[in-house]
Short mmCIF file of C-alpha atoms in Angstrom, two decimals:
data_model
loop_
_atom_site.label_atom_id
_atom_site.label_comp_id
_atom_site.label_asym_id
_atom_site.label_seq_id
_atom_site.Cartn_x
_atom_site.Cartn_y
_atom_site.Cartn_z
CA MET A 1 50.40 25.64 -16.88
CA ILE A 2 49.98 28.60 -19.14
CA GLU A 3 46.20 29.89 -19.89
CA ASP A 4 45.14 30.94 -23.21
CA PRO A 5 43.59 34.06 -23.09
CA ARG A 6 41.20 33.14 -26.02
CA LEU A 7 39.51 30.74 -23.45
CA GLU A 8 38.04 33.19 -21.36
CA MET A 9 34.30 32.59 -20.77
CA SER A 10 31.72 34.91 -21.87
CA GLY A 11 28.35 35.60 -20.57
CA GLU A 12 26.97 37.09 -24.04
CA ARG A 13 24.36 34.91 -26.14
CA ASP A 14 26.02 35.90 -29.52
CA ALA A 15 29.59 34.79 -27.89
CA GLU A 16 31.56 32.57 -30.12
CA ALA A 17 31.95 29.02 -29.01
CA ILE A 18 35.10 28.38 -27.38
CA VAL A 19 36.86 25.46 -28.80
CA GLU A 20 39.70 24.10 -27.02
CA ASP A 21 40.94 21.39 -29.96
CA PRO A 22 40.28 22.84 -33.43
CA ARG A 23 40.66 19.52 -34.89
CA ARG A 24 37.33 18.47 -33.48
CA PRO A 25 34.12 19.61 -34.64
CA GLU A 26 32.13 22.18 -32.55
CA MET A 27 28.61 21.16 -30.32
CA THR A 28 25.58 21.86 -32.54
CA ASP A 29 21.98 21.39 -31.45
CA ARG A 30 21.29 19.07 -34.29
CA PRO A 31 20.27 15.21 -33.08
CA VAL A 32 22.87 12.67 -33.34
CA ARG A 33 22.16 10.52 -36.31
CA PRO A 34 21.14 7.05 -35.09
CA ARG A 35 23.61 3.91 -35.44
CA ARG A 36 22.55 0.93 -37.43
CA ILE A 37 22.39 -2.24 -35.86
CA SER A 38 22.85 -5.14 -38.16
CA GLY A 39 22.17 -2.96 -40.86
CA LYS A 40 18.61 -1.66 -39.40
CA VAL A 41 17.94 1.69 -37.48
CA LEU A 42 16.10 0.55 -34.28
CA LEU A 43 14.53 3.14 -32.06
CA MET A 44 12.42 2.99 -28.91
CA PRO A 45 8.56 3.92 -29.60
CA GLN A 46 7.39 7.15 -28.13
CA GLU A 47 4.36 5.28 -26.60
CA PRO A 48 5.16 1.67 -25.91
CA ALA A 49 2.12 -0.78 -26.66
CA ILE A 50 0.56 -2.22 -23.33
CA PRO A 51 1.64 -5.89 -22.66
CA LYS A 52 -1.11 -8.30 -23.82
CA ARG A 53 -2.45 -10.40 -20.96
CA GLY A 54 -0.62 -13.74 -20.20
CA THR A 55 2.87 -12.54 -20.76
CA SER A 56 5.33 -12.62 -18.07
CA ARG A 57 4.84 -9.57 -15.85
CA MET A 58 6.68 -8.84 -12.30
CA SER A 59 3.88 -8.59 -9.69
CA PRO A 60 3.88 -5.30 -7.89
CA VAL A 61 4.12 -6.39 -4.61
CA PRO A 62 5.73 -9.81 -3.91
CA LYS A 63 3.45 -12.37 -2.21
CA GLU A 64 4.90 -14.04 1.10
CA THR A 65 5.80 -17.99 0.73
CA SER A 66 5.24 -20.37 3.07
CA SER A 67 8.75 -19.67 4.83
CA GLY A 68 7.20 -16.28 5.94
CA ARG A 69 9.57 -14.22 3.57
CA GLN A 70 8.42 -12.42 -0.20
CA ARG A 71 9.60 -14.17 -3.36
CA GLY A 72 13.00 -13.37 -4.06
CA GLU A 73 13.60 -12.06 -0.82
CA ARG A 74 17.15 -13.46 0.44
CA PRO A 75 17.24 -15.22 4.09
CA GLU A 76 19.76 -12.49 5.17
CA GLN A 77 17.36 -9.63 4.19
CA ILE A 78 14.33 -11.24 6.85
CA GLU A 79 14.63 -9.35 9.94
CA PRO A 80 15.12 -11.78 13.00
CA GLU A 81 12.03 -12.89 14.81
CA GLU A 82 13.33 -11.77 18.22
CA ARG A 83 13.90 -8.14 16.70
CA ARG A 84 10.51 -7.74 15.40
CA PRO A 85 8.24 -5.43 17.64
CA LYS A 86 5.54 -7.43 19.03
CA LYS A 87 1.98 -6.62 18.56
CA SER A 88 1.58 -4.88 22.25
CA GLU A 89 4.58 -2.89 21.42
CA GLN A 90 3.50 -1.59 18.23
CA GLU A 91 0.14 -0.70 19.75
CA GLY A 92 1.93 1.61 22.39
CA TYR A 93 1.22 1.50 26.08
CA VAL A 94 -0.45 3.24 28.88
CA ARG A 95 1.13 5.73 31.31
CA LEU A 96 0.25 6.32 34.96
CA ARG A 97 1.28 9.43 37.26
CA VAL A 98 1.68 8.24 40.95
CA HIS A 99 1.80 10.79 43.31
CA VAL A 100 3.26 9.99 46.76
CA GLU A 101 2.64 12.32 49.95
CA ASN A 102 3.95 11.15 53.43
CA GLY A 103 3.70 7.55 52.22
CA GLU A 104 0.02 7.74 50.59
CA MET A 105 0.18 6.80 47.06
CA SER A 106 -2.44 7.88 44.43
CA VAL A 107 -2.84 7.88 40.69
CA GLN A 108 -3.27 11.33 39.01
CA ASP A 109 -3.49 10.55 35.49
CA ILE A 110 -3.72 7.83 32.56
CA VAL A 111 -2.35 8.79 29.26
CA PRO A 112 -1.93 6.44 26.19
CA VAL A 113 1.46 6.34 24.83
CA ASP A 114 2.17 5.60 20.87
CA GLY A 115 5.51 3.61 20.81
CA PRO A 116 7.70 0.50 21.70
CA LEU A 117 7.62 -0.54 25.54
CA ILE A 118 10.36 -2.41 27.55
CA ALA A 119 7.66 -3.85 30.08
CA HIS A 120 10.74 -5.36 32.39
CA GLU A 121 13.78 -3.14 32.86
CA PRO A 122 16.78 -3.86 34.64
CA LEU A 123 16.28 -2.63 38.18
CA HIS A 124 19.05 0.22 39.42
CA GLY A 125 18.85 3.49 41.80
CA ASP A 126 16.69 3.76 44.66
CA LEU A 127 13.15 2.88 43.94
CA ALA A 128 11.16 0.17 41.62
CA TYR A 129 7.95 -0.68 41.34
CA GLU A 130 5.77 -3.48 39.68
CA VAL A 131 2.48 -3.93 38.08
CA ILE A 132 0.48 -7.08 38.97
CA VAL A 133 -2.61 -8.11 37.29
CA GLY A 134 -4.22 -11.86 38.47
CA GLY A 135 -1.22 -12.55 40.49
CA LYS A 136 1.47 -11.98 37.83
CA ARG A 137 3.73 -9.03 37.08
CA VAL A 138 2.71 -7.28 33.69
CA ALA A 139 5.47 -4.61 34.23
CA SER A 140 8.34 -3.27 36.26
CA GLY A 141 10.47 -0.56 36.23
CA SER A 142 13.23 1.59 38.27
CA ILE A 143 12.75 5.06 39.70
CA PRO A 144 16.15 5.95 40.22
CA ASP A 145 15.71 9.95 40.81
CA ALA A 146 12.73 9.83 42.85
CA GLY A 147 12.06 10.36 46.56
CA VAL A 148 15.37 12.47 47.61
CA MET A 149 16.21 15.76 47.66
CA ARG A 150 19.56 16.36 46.94
CA SER A 151 21.59 19.71 48.09
CA PHE A 152 24.98 20.68 46.65
CA PRO A 153 27.92 22.37 48.26
CA PRO A 154 28.73 26.14 47.31
CA PRO A 155 32.19 26.59 45.35
CA ASP A 156 34.14 27.72 48.51
CA PRO A 157 32.28 25.42 50.97
CA ALA A 158 32.90 25.86 54.66
CA PRO A 159 33.68 23.37 57.08
CA GLY A 160 30.74 20.88 57.30
CA GLN A 161 29.22 21.80 53.91
CA GLU A 162 31.75 19.77 51.93
CA GLY A 163 29.81 17.14 49.55
CA HIS A 164 26.37 16.39 48.49
CA HIS A 165 23.41 15.92 51.21
CA PHE A 166 20.46 13.69 50.52
CA THR A 167 17.26 14.17 52.35
CA PRO A 168 14.08 11.80 51.68
CA ALA A 169 11.10 13.91 49.99
CA LYS A 170 7.75 13.97 51.79
CA SER A 171 6.23 14.15 48.34
CA PHE A 172 6.97 13.28 44.60
CA ASP A 173 5.74 11.93 41.55
CA PHE A 174 6.70 9.06 39.16
CA LEU A 175 5.64 7.18 36.30
CA VAL A 176 4.34 3.58 35.89
CA ARG A 177 4.23 2.06 32.17
CA VAL A 178 1.60 -0.43 31.37
CA PRO A 179 1.22 -2.89 28.44
CA ARG A 180 -1.71 -2.00 26.28
CA ASP A 181 -3.38 -5.49 26.57
CA ALA A 182 -3.51 -5.03 30.42
CA ALA A 183 -5.13 -1.36 29.94
CA SER A 184 -8.67 -2.06 30.62
CA GLU A 185 -11.05 -0.77 33.40
CA SER A 186 -11.99 -4.07 34.46
CA LYS A 187 -8.10 -5.12 34.75
CA PHE A 188 -7.19 -1.93 36.49
CA ARG A 189 -9.36 -2.53 39.00
CA ARG A 190 -7.57 -5.47 40.15
CA MET A 191 -4.16 -4.07 39.96
CA GLN A 192 -1.71 -3.93 42.25
CA ILE A 193 1.32 -1.74 41.90
CA PRO A 194 3.68 -2.21 45.04
CA LEU A 195 6.53 0.48 45.49
CA TYR A 196 10.04 -0.73 46.74
CA ARG A 197 13.20 0.59 48.14
CA ILE A 198 16.09 -1.01 46.50
CA LYS A 199 18.57 -2.10 49.17
CA GLN A 200 21.02 -3.74 47.19
CA ALA A 201 21.69 -2.90 43.17
CA PRO A 202 21.93 -3.41 40.54
CA LEU A 203 19.71 -6.77 40.49
CA PRO A 204 19.96 -9.34 37.85
CA SER A 205 17.49 -9.97 35.01
CA THR A 206 13.92 -8.94 35.86
CA GLU A 207 12.24 -10.92 33.00
CA GLY A 208 9.35 -13.28 33.53
CA PRO A 209 6.24 -13.09 35.26
CA GLU A 210 7.47 -13.80 39.03
CA LEU A 211 6.89 -11.03 41.50
CA LEU A 212 9.71 -8.95 42.25
CA GLY A 213 8.88 -8.85 46.34
CA GLU A 214 9.08 -12.85 46.22
CA ARG A 215 11.82 -13.33 44.16
CA PHE A 216 14.20 -10.63 45.39
CA GLU A 217 12.90 -10.60 49.23
CA LYS A 218 16.27 -9.94 50.50
CA GLU A 219 17.33 -6.94 47.86
CA LEU A 220 13.92 -5.37 48.26
CA ARG A 221 11.81 -3.45 50.72
CA GLU A 222 8.01 -2.58 50.17
CA ILE A 223 7.04 1.03 51.49
CA GLY A 224 3.82 1.58 49.67
CA ARG A 225 1.17 -0.01 47.42
CA ILE A 226 -1.80 0.86 45.21
CA SER A 227 -4.79 -1.67 45.38
CA GLY A 228 -6.87 -1.23 42.65
CA VAL A 229 -6.93 1.63 40.05
CA ARG A 230 -10.62 3.44 39.51
CA ILE A 231 -11.32 6.39 37.16
CA GLU A 232 -13.85 7.71 39.49
CA ASP A 233 -10.84 7.94 42.14
CA LEU A 234 -8.71 10.12 39.81
CA PRO A 235 -8.79 13.83 39.78
CA GLN A 236 -11.97 15.13 37.87
CA SER A 237 -9.76 16.90 35.19
CA SER A 238 -7.97 13.22 34.04
CA ARG A 239 -11.09 11.12 33.92
CA THR A 240 -12.14 11.63 30.46
CA GLN A 241 -8.66 10.87 29.20
CA ALA A 242 -8.32 8.05 31.12
CA ARG A 243 -11.50 6.45 29.84
CA ARG A 244 -10.18 6.89 26.55
CA ALA A 245 -6.73 5.36 27.65
CA LEU A 246 -8.62 2.24 28.86
CA ARG A 247 -10.72 1.50 25.81
#
């Protein structure tokens, strides 16, 4: 393609306009003349008049129908009921930090957390816990990396130093998550938190209120338990935050 030297662009304000096709008119700043429609010139008003009451106007927020969806909303746009977060999930949950020292368990702090909660996680790894209120399990979860000290071999291991070595830890911390609807001082005083060692993993689904110790008697072995959680038993520095979390 041969470029026309006359079509070089210039940054000068008074530069001549470039016209690639001299047969077509140059662009100007004059407004385009309106076209007639059915012999008339129809223009949109600069300030449209406000519609009178009683005319058909779209509602700013569609109202819900008896079927639970908004007017004009197609069925495929509705989020399935099982995917909608439950009320307790929208409100968040309470997190407990539990310390284990030579087989003794104690709660160190209680913190409110925003966000969804999976109350019953699949059990895997080495340890698991459950939260019991009124004889029913309200939460449970795994503790896969706690309670064990790991050592790694050097790059060039001497005989007897090959592979990883695991040693039970005398002290460790783990987190317990409790649904918001079970987070009150009265329920915490009656709360049981057993700690299990998982002998066979992974375990099947843990959904439901059944106690893990009874449901998986062969697969789990209880190694510790907290009977009642009281704010006055927490460290002094954690009590104020714990009271706020259990309101």
